[in-house]
Amino acid sequence: MQLLLSLLFATPVFASNHFQDSQTCPDLVERGGSIQVQVRPTDKGNCFLSVGNYKLNTMFYRNYLFAADGNLMVFNSFGSGPISETTGAREFYFFPRRSKYPTFTWNEEQRQLVVTSTTGDEYYFDYETAELKGSNKAVTQVAAEISKTNGGGVEIKKYKGLVFDAGFKMGAAPTSNPRAKGTFTDETGRTCAISIGDIFSYTEDMDPYVKYTDKNLAKFLKSKCSKLKFPTL
């Protein structure tokens, strides 16, 4: 959550080139329509890509964060006040990861921003609302209301791969609690609940990260969730 907040409040440094190289992670910001897309590398080798509506004049909003480890965080702001009471996040992790960093490009004809995640999936954001409009690998459902009671307002269903839904948490990333439960769902719809601490480790700053390579995660899930289908690596 702290990494996302640092992105949200960072001073933009605009660049004119679209970020389409999945092997590099430049520090840049671009705008199109109402969308602001920002790419930010970290000193520990991660890369984050955030999408939000820079024209909003309210503290009630939803932003999206894509990370190199296959994470899609849906960040919600519910007004002014303590972070624990006025922010919340929903996290999804997708597997297998096929490229190093997320990328983006603009589709002027369709009036969309296209973000390509490290799993190779495309996510489409509307120019005018900066909201997620769809994906080429899943059915996406986005609530119009910014609410503490709708799990971040984004649901991803029928994903053509393997997804880990870490759930929604107020004031922090859901994966910050190793004792909490999350759910794996494969492309056939089979599910398996598992403790977050079973697949995540933490940096010195207590930022969570997936502790397995895709190959080792497949081996772990074969013993822990034997009915799940792990996509071909």
PDB file of C-alpha atoms in Angstrom:
ATOM      1  CA  MET A   1       0.000   0.000   0.000  1.00  0.00           C
ATOM      2  CA  GLN A   2       2.862   2.403   0.768  1.00  0.00           C
ATOM      3  CA  LEU A   3       4.278   1.821  -2.710  1.00  0.00           C
ATOM      4  CA  LEU A   4       0.938   2.744  -4.284  1.00  0.00           C
ATOM      5  CA  LEU A   5       0.616   5.858  -2.131  1.00  0.00           C
ATOM      6  CA  SER A   6       4.092   6.950  -3.213  1.00  0.00           C
ATOM      7  CA  LEU A   7       2.963   6.647  -6.833  1.00  0.00           C
ATOM      8  CA  LEU A   8      -0.243   8.582  -6.250  1.00  0.00           C
ATOM      9  CA  PHE A   9       1.492  11.558  -4.675  1.00  0.00           C
ATOM     10  CA  ALA A  10       4.708  11.596  -6.711  1.00  0.00           C
ATOM     11  CA  THR A  11       5.516  14.639  -8.827  1.00  0.00           C
ATOM     12  CA  PRO A  12       4.904  13.737 -12.490  1.00  0.00           C
ATOM     13  CA  VAL A  13       7.861  13.663 -14.870  1.00  0.00           C
ATOM     14  CA  PHE A  14       6.278  13.518 -18.306  1.00  0.00           C
ATOM     15  CA  ALA A  15       7.690  11.571 -21.229  1.00  0.00           C
ATOM     16  CA  SER A  16       6.431  11.337 -24.788  1.00  0.00           C
ATOM     17  CA  ASN A  17       7.270   7.745 -25.648  1.00  0.00           C
ATOM     18  CA  HIS A  18       4.764   4.979 -24.955  1.00  0.00           C
ATOM     19  CA  PHE A  19       6.141   2.256 -22.728  1.00  0.00           C
ATOM     20  CA  GLN A  20       6.153  -0.932 -24.823  1.00  0.00           C
ATOM     21  CA  ASP A  21       9.457  -2.558 -23.824  1.00  0.00           C
ATOM     22  CA  SER A  22       8.776  -5.287 -21.243  1.00  0.00           C
ATOM     23  CA  GLN A  23      12.507  -5.563 -20.457  1.00  0.00           C
ATOM     24  CA  THR A  24      12.923  -2.009 -19.174  1.00  0.00           C
ATOM     25  CA  CYS A  25      11.170   0.107 -16.534  1.00  0.00           C
ATOM     26  CA  PRO A  26      11.542   3.863 -17.139  1.00  0.00           C
ATOM     27  CA  ASP A  27      10.329   6.513 -14.705  1.00  0.00           C
ATOM     28  CA  LEU A  28       7.613   8.337 -16.639  1.00  0.00           C
ATOM     29  CA  VAL A  29       4.088   9.748 -16.684  1.00  0.00           C
ATOM     30  CA  GLU A  30       1.741  10.168 -19.648  1.00  0.00           C
ATOM     31  CA  ARG A  31      -1.788  11.519 -20.005  1.00  0.00           C
ATOM     32  CA  GLY A  32      -4.556  10.873 -22.497  1.00  0.00           C
ATOM     33  CA  GLY A  33      -8.184  11.901 -22.112  1.00  0.00           C
ATOM     34  CA  SER A  34      -8.778  11.741 -18.344  1.00  0.00           C
ATOM     35  CA  ILE A  35      -6.161   9.028 -17.805  1.00  0.00           C
ATOM     36  CA  GLN A  36      -2.839   9.449 -16.098  1.00  0.00           C
ATOM     37  CA  VAL A  37      -0.584   6.420 -16.455  1.00  0.00           C
ATOM     38  CA  GLN A  38       2.623   6.329 -14.464  1.00  0.00           C
ATOM     39  CA  VAL A  39       5.525   3.875 -14.538  1.00  0.00           C
ATOM     40  CA  ARG A  40       7.872   3.763 -11.569  1.00  0.00           C
ATOM     41  CA  PRO A  41      10.888   1.502 -10.959  1.00  0.00           C
ATOM     42  CA  THR A  42      12.025   0.699  -7.419  1.00  0.00           C
ATOM     43  CA  ASP A  43      15.525   0.332  -6.055  1.00  0.00           C
ATOM     44  CA  LYS A  44      14.809  -3.377  -5.447  1.00  0.00           C
ATOM     45  CA  GLY A  45      14.157  -4.229  -9.076  1.00  0.00           C
ATOM     46  CA  ASN A  46      10.378  -4.075  -9.127  1.00  0.00           C
ATOM     47  CA  CYS A  47       8.329  -2.061 -11.595  1.00  0.00           C
ATOM     48  CA  PHE A  48       4.905  -0.527 -11.023  1.00  0.00           C
ATOM     49  CA  LEU A  49       2.416   0.863 -13.522  1.00  0.00           C
ATOM     50  CA  SER A  50      -0.524   2.866 -12.174  1.00  0.00           C
ATOM     51  CA  VAL A  51      -3.679   4.077 -13.914  1.00  0.00           C
ATOM     52  CA  GLY A  52      -5.971   6.783 -12.547  1.00  0.00           C
ATOM     53  CA  ASN A  53      -8.204   9.723 -13.424  1.00  0.00           C
ATOM     54  CA  TYR A  54      -6.175  12.912 -12.945  1.00  0.00           C
ATOM     55  CA  LYS A  55      -9.161  15.187 -13.648  1.00  0.00           C
ATOM     56  CA  LEU A  56     -11.179  14.132 -10.605  1.00  0.00           C
ATOM     57  CA  ASN A  57     -11.678  16.808  -7.971  1.00  0.00           C
ATOM     58  CA  THR A  58     -12.685  14.468  -5.162  1.00  0.00           C
ATOM     59  CA  MET A  59     -11.142  12.141  -2.612  1.00  0.00           C
ATOM     60  CA  PHE A  60     -13.533   9.366  -3.655  1.00  0.00           C
ATOM     61  CA  TYR A  61     -11.814   7.490  -6.468  1.00  0.00           C
ATOM     62  CA  ARG A  62     -10.435   4.166  -7.700  1.00  0.00           C
ATOM     63  CA  ASN A  63      -6.927   3.614  -9.124  1.00  0.00           C
ATOM     64  CA  TYR A  64      -5.240   0.546 -10.568  1.00  0.00           C
ATOM     65  CA  LEU A  65      -1.698  -0.690  -9.999  1.00  0.00           C
ATOM     66  CA  PHE A  66       0.074  -3.366 -12.064  1.00  0.00           C
ATOM     67  CA  ALA A  67       3.327  -4.848 -10.768  1.00  0.00           C
ATOM     68  CA  ALA A  68       6.108  -6.988 -12.183  1.00  0.00           C
ATOM     69  CA  ASP A  69       5.125  -9.964 -10.023  1.00  0.00           C
ATOM     70  CA  GLY A  70       1.721 -10.346 -11.703  1.00  0.00           C
ATOM     71  CA  ASN A  71      -0.153  -8.248  -9.149  1.00  0.00           C
ATOM     72  CA  LEU A  72      -3.173  -6.109 -10.006  1.00  0.00           C
ATOM     73  CA  MET A  73      -4.124  -3.932  -7.034  1.00  0.00           C
ATOM     74  CA  VAL A  74      -7.388  -2.001  -7.094  1.00  0.00           C
ATOM     75  CA  PHE A  75      -6.939   0.973  -4.755  1.00  0.00           C
ATOM     76  CA  ASN A  76      -9.934   2.864  -3.348  1.00  0.00           C
ATOM     77  CA  SER A  77     -10.013   6.244  -1.617  1.00  0.00           C
ATOM     78  CA  PHE A  78     -13.097   6.972   0.492  1.00  0.00           C
ATOM     79  CA  GLY A  79     -12.456  10.597   1.409  1.00  0.00           C
ATOM     80  CA  SER A  80     -10.184  12.499   3.782  1.00  0.00           C
ATOM     81  CA  GLY A  81      -8.979  11.081   7.090  1.00  0.00           C
ATOM     82  CA  PRO A  82      -6.785   8.328   8.522  1.00  0.00           C
ATOM     83  CA  ILE A  83      -5.498   5.817   5.946  1.00  0.00           C
ATOM     84  CA  SER A  84      -6.963   2.942   7.970  1.00  0.00           C
ATOM     85  CA  GLU A  85     -10.458   4.423   7.604  1.00  0.00           C
ATOM     86  CA  THR A  86     -10.396   6.095   4.195  1.00  0.00           C
ATOM     87  CA  THR A  87      -8.460   3.727   1.909  1.00  0.00           C
ATOM     88  CA  GLY A  88      -8.855   0.118   0.864  1.00  0.00           C
ATOM     89  CA  ALA A  89      -7.364  -2.305  -1.642  1.00  0.00           C
ATOM     90  CA  ARG A  90      -8.314  -5.452  -3.526  1.00  0.00           C
ATOM     91  CA  GLU A  91      -5.482  -7.610  -4.880  1.00  0.00           C
ATOM     92  CA  PHE A  92      -5.330 -10.179  -7.660  1.00  0.00           C
ATOM     93  CA  TYR A  93      -2.214 -12.117  -8.722  1.00  0.00           C
ATOM     94  CA  PHE A  94      -2.070 -13.804 -12.126  1.00  0.00           C
ATOM     95  CA  PHE A  95       0.032 -16.749 -13.326  1.00  0.00           C
ATOM     96  CA  PRO A  96       2.143 -17.687 -15.154  1.00  0.00           C
ATOM     97  CA  ARG A  97       4.228 -14.562 -15.587  1.00  0.00           C
ATOM     98  CA  ARG A  98       5.704 -14.384 -19.082  1.00  0.00           C
ATOM     99  CA  SER A  99       7.483 -11.028 -19.260  1.00  0.00           C
ATOM    100  CA  LYS A 100       9.594  -8.952 -16.899  1.00  0.00           C
ATOM    101  CA  TYR A 101       7.540  -5.755 -16.596  1.00  0.00           C
ATOM    102  CA  PRO A 102       4.043  -4.459 -17.431  1.00  0.00           C
ATOM    103  CA  THR A 103       3.724  -2.127 -20.427  1.00  0.00           C
ATOM    104  CA  PHE A 104       1.136   0.191 -21.983  1.00  0.00           C
ATOM    105  CA  THR A 105       0.090   1.790 -25.230  1.00  0.00           C
ATOM    106  CA  TRP A 106      -2.660   4.165 -26.359  1.00  0.00           C
ATOM    107  CA  ASN A 107      -5.406   3.133 -28.768  1.00  0.00           C
ATOM    108  CA  GLU A 108      -6.605   6.448 -30.176  1.00  0.00           C
ATOM    109  CA  GLU A 109      -9.167   4.829 -32.477  1.00  0.00           C
ATOM    110  CA  GLN A 110     -10.905   3.003 -29.613  1.00  0.00           C
ATOM    111  CA  ARG A 111     -10.217   5.819 -27.117  1.00  0.00           C
ATOM    112  CA  GLN A 112      -8.575   3.379 -24.738  1.00  0.00           C
ATOM    113  CA  LEU A 113      -5.384   2.850 -22.805  1.00  0.00           C
ATOM    114  CA  VAL A 114      -4.157  -0.719 -23.204  1.00  0.00           C
ATOM    115  CA  VAL A 115      -2.067  -2.124 -20.351  1.00  0.00           C
ATOM    116  CA  THR A 116      -0.282  -5.428 -20.908  1.00  0.00           C
ATOM    117  CA  SER A 117       0.533  -7.248 -17.680  1.00  0.00           C
ATOM    118  CA  THR A 118       3.494  -9.530 -17.085  1.00  0.00           C
ATOM    119  CA  THR A 119       1.230 -12.510 -17.810  1.00  0.00           C
ATOM    120  CA  GLY A 120       0.634 -11.082 -21.287  1.00  0.00           C
ATOM    121  CA  ASP A 121      -2.994 -10.146 -20.579  1.00  0.00           C
ATOM    122  CA  GLU A 122      -4.448  -6.930 -21.953  1.00  0.00           C
ATOM    123  CA  TYR A 123      -6.572  -4.562 -19.838  1.00  0.00           C
ATOM    124  CA  TYR A 124      -8.569  -1.765 -21.437  1.00  0.00           C
ATOM    125  CA  PHE A 125      -9.224   1.604 -19.770  1.00  0.00           C
ATOM    126  CA  ASP A 126     -11.718   4.151 -21.046  1.00  0.00           C
ATOM    127  CA  TYR A 127     -10.228   7.546 -21.976  1.00  0.00           C
ATOM    128  CA  GLU A 128     -13.016   9.552 -20.371  1.00  0.00           C
ATOM    129  CA  THR A 129     -13.536   7.700 -17.078  1.00  0.00           C
ATOM    130  CA  ALA A 130     -10.096   6.066 -16.626  1.00  0.00           C
ATOM    131  CA  GLU A 131     -12.017   2.981 -15.466  1.00  0.00           C
ATOM    132  CA  LEU A 132     -11.320  -0.618 -16.423  1.00  0.00           C
ATOM    133  CA  LYS A 133     -13.599  -1.568 -19.329  1.00  0.00           C
ATOM    134  CA  GLY A 134     -12.488  -5.119 -20.055  1.00  0.00           C
ATOM    135  CA  SER A 135      -9.729  -7.667 -20.620  1.00  0.00           C
ATOM    136  CA  ASN A 136      -8.854 -10.097 -23.381  1.00  0.00           C
ATOM    137  CA  LYS A 137      -8.429 -12.959 -20.894  1.00  0.00           C
ATOM    138  CA  ALA A 138     -11.268 -12.456 -18.390  1.00  0.00           C
ATOM    139  CA  VAL A 139     -14.710 -11.069 -17.722  1.00  0.00           C
ATOM    140  CA  THR A 140     -14.391  -7.860 -15.705  1.00  0.00           C
ATOM    141  CA  GLN A 141     -17.142  -6.292 -13.606  1.00  0.00           C
ATOM    142  CA  VAL A 142     -16.625  -2.768 -12.268  1.00  0.00           C
ATOM    143  CA  ALA A 143     -19.040  -1.121  -9.841  1.00  0.00           C
ATOM    144  CA  ALA A 144     -19.918   2.511 -10.482  1.00  0.00           C
ATOM    145  CA  GLU A 145     -20.019   3.237  -6.742  1.00  0.00           C
ATOM    146  CA  ILE A 146     -16.877   3.830  -4.683  1.00  0.00           C
ATOM    147  CA  SER A 147     -17.868   1.988  -1.514  1.00  0.00           C
ATOM    148  CA  LYS A 148     -16.297   0.268   1.479  1.00  0.00           C
ATOM    149  CA  THR A 149     -18.792  -2.572   1.113  1.00  0.00           C
ATOM    150  CA  ASN A 150     -18.215  -3.814  -2.459  1.00  0.00           C
ATOM    151  CA  GLY A 151     -14.764  -5.374  -2.163  1.00  0.00           C
ATOM    152  CA  GLY A 152     -12.950  -2.664  -4.086  1.00  0.00           C
ATOM    153  CA  GLY A 153     -15.621  -2.545  -6.763  1.00  0.00           C
ATOM    154  CA  VAL A 154     -13.838  -4.820  -9.250  1.00  0.00           C
ATOM    155  CA  GLU A 155     -14.472  -8.511  -9.939  1.00  0.00           C
ATOM    156  CA  ILE A 156     -12.469 -10.623 -12.378  1.00  0.00           C
ATOM    157  CA  LYS A 157     -14.175 -13.812 -13.522  1.00  0.00           C
ATOM    158  CA  LYS A 158     -13.568 -16.644 -15.997  1.00  0.00           C
ATOM    159  CA  TYR A 159      -9.869 -15.838 -16.218  1.00  0.00           C
ATOM    160  CA  LYS A 160      -8.032 -17.906 -18.833  1.00  0.00           C
ATOM    161  CA  GLY A 161      -5.172 -18.852 -16.565  1.00  0.00           C
ATOM    162  CA  LEU A 162      -4.577 -19.074 -12.824  1.00  0.00           C
ATOM    163  CA  VAL A 163      -5.560 -16.203 -10.526  1.00  0.00           C
ATOM    164  CA  PHE A 164      -5.079 -15.690  -6.804  1.00  0.00           C
ATOM    165  CA  ASP A 165      -7.663 -13.391  -5.221  1.00  0.00           C
ATOM    166  CA  ALA A 166      -6.250 -12.031  -1.953  1.00  0.00           C
ATOM    167  CA  GLY A 167      -9.493 -10.216  -1.157  1.00  0.00           C
ATOM    168  CA  PHE A 168     -10.128  -6.679   0.084  1.00  0.00           C
ATOM    169  CA  LYS A 169      -8.654  -4.913   3.111  1.00  0.00           C
ATOM    170  CA  MET A 170      -9.092  -1.445   4.590  1.00  0.00           C
ATOM    171  CA  GLY A 171      -5.974   0.620   5.170  1.00  0.00           C
ATOM    172  CA  ALA A 172      -3.454  -1.874   3.799  1.00  0.00           C
ATOM    173  CA  ALA A 173      -2.753  -4.380   1.057  1.00  0.00           C
ATOM    174  CA  PRO A 174      -4.663  -7.647   1.670  1.00  0.00           C
ATOM    175  CA  THR A 175      -1.404  -9.593   1.291  1.00  0.00           C
ATOM    176  CA  SER A 176       0.082  -7.677   4.239  1.00  0.00           C
ATOM    177  CA  ASN A 177      -1.572 -10.195   6.584  1.00  0.00           C
ATOM    178  CA  PRO A 178       0.105 -13.618   6.225  1.00  0.00           C
ATOM    179  CA  ARG A 179      -2.621 -15.271   8.340  1.00  0.00           C
ATOM    180  CA  ALA A 180      -5.425 -14.175   6.039  1.00  0.00           C
ATOM    181  CA  LYS A 181      -6.879 -16.462   3.392  1.00  0.00           C
ATOM    182  CA  GLY A 182      -6.963 -16.031  -0.368  1.00  0.00           C
ATOM    183  CA  THR A 183      -8.388 -18.136  -3.164  1.00  0.00           C
ATOM    184  CA  PHE A 184      -6.787 -19.639  -6.260  1.00  0.00           C
ATOM    185  CA  THR A 185      -9.094 -20.166  -9.242  1.00  0.00           C
ATOM    186  CA  ASP A 186      -8.021 -21.976 -12.398  1.00  0.00           C
ATOM    187  CA  GLU A 187      -9.411 -21.621 -15.913  1.00  0.00           C
ATOM    188  CA  THR A 188     -11.916 -24.438 -15.324  1.00  0.00           C
ATOM    189  CA  GLY A 189     -13.386 -22.648 -12.304  1.00  0.00           C
ATOM    190  CA  ARG A 190     -11.887 -24.949  -9.668  1.00  0.00           C
ATOM    191  CA  THR A 191     -10.889 -23.136  -6.485  1.00  0.00           C
ATOM    192  CA  CYS A 192      -8.542 -23.674  -3.564  1.00  0.00           C
ATOM    193  CA  ALA A 193      -8.325 -21.496  -0.425  1.00  0.00           C
ATOM    194  CA  ILE A 194      -4.847 -21.001   0.999  1.00  0.00           C
ATOM    195  CA  SER A 195      -3.128 -18.865   3.622  1.00  0.00           C
ATOM    196  CA  ILE A 196      -1.404 -15.793   2.212  1.00  0.00           C
ATOM    197  CA  GLY A 197       1.719 -16.589   4.232  1.00  0.00           C
ATOM    198  CA  ASP A 198       2.062 -19.890   2.350  1.00  0.00           C
ATOM    199  CA  ILE A 199       2.998 -18.142  -0.892  1.00  0.00           C
ATOM    200  CA  PHE A 200       4.147 -14.666   0.155  1.00  0.00           C
ATOM    201  CA  SER A 201       7.284 -13.432   1.900  1.00  0.00           C
ATOM    202  CA  TYR A 202       8.040  -9.898   3.087  1.00  0.00           C
ATOM    203  CA  THR A 203      10.812  -7.355   2.577  1.00  0.00           C
ATOM    204  CA  GLU A 204      12.446  -5.449   5.414  1.00  0.00           C
ATOM    205  CA  ASP A 205       9.809  -2.774   4.818  1.00  0.00           C
ATOM    206  CA  MET A 206       7.108  -5.466   5.126  1.00  0.00           C
ATOM    207  CA  ASP A 207       6.095  -5.223   1.477  1.00  0.00           C
ATOM    208  CA  PRO A 208       4.727  -8.620   0.346  1.00  0.00           C
ATOM    209  CA  TYR A 209       6.055 -10.514  -2.653  1.00  0.00           C
ATOM    210  CA  VAL A 210       5.437 -13.955  -4.186  1.00  0.00           C
ATOM    211  CA  LYS A 211       8.193 -16.184  -2.854  1.00  0.00           C
ATOM    212  CA  TYR A 212       7.954 -18.799  -5.630  1.00  0.00           C
ATOM    213  CA  THR A 213       8.965 -18.839  -9.247  1.00  0.00           C
ATOM    214  CA  ASP A 214       6.123 -20.050 -11.465  1.00  0.00           C
ATOM    215  CA  LYS A 215       7.754 -23.476 -11.745  1.00  0.00           C
ATOM    216  CA  ASN A 216       8.083 -23.843  -7.972  1.00  0.00           C
ATOM    217  CA  LEU A 217       4.592 -22.468  -7.400  1.00  0.00           C
ATOM    218  CA  ALA A 218       3.206 -25.134  -9.725  1.00  0.00           C
ATOM    219  CA  LYS A 219       4.990 -27.798  -7.659  1.00  0.00           C
ATOM    220  CA  PHE A 220       3.698 -26.320  -4.398  1.00  0.00           C
ATOM    221  CA  LEU A 221       0.108 -26.156  -5.637  1.00  0.00           C
ATOM    222  CA  LYS A 222       0.287 -29.706  -6.948  1.00  0.00           C
ATOM    223  CA  SER A 223       0.734 -30.896  -3.361  1.00  0.00           C
ATOM    224  CA  LYS A 224      -1.460 -28.269  -1.683  1.00  0.00           C
ATOM    225  CA  CYS A 225      -4.272 -27.884  -4.230  1.00  0.00           C
ATOM    226  CA  SER A 226      -3.998 -30.992  -6.383  1.00  0.00           C
ATOM    227  CA  LYS A 227      -7.216 -30.345  -8.334  1.00  0.00           C
ATOM    228  CA  LEU A 228      -6.067 -27.010  -9.685  1.00  0.00           C
ATOM    229  CA  LYS A 229      -4.821 -26.796 -13.257  1.00  0.00           C
ATOM    230  CA  PHE A 230      -1.636 -24.750 -13.572  1.00  0.00           C
ATOM    231  CA  PRO A 231      -1.250 -23.231 -17.062  1.00  0.00           C
ATOM    232  CA  THR A 232       1.510 -24.447 -19.343  1.00  0.00           C
ATOM    233  CA  LEU A 233       4.762 -22.643 -18.574  1.00  0.00           C
TER     234      LEU A 233
END
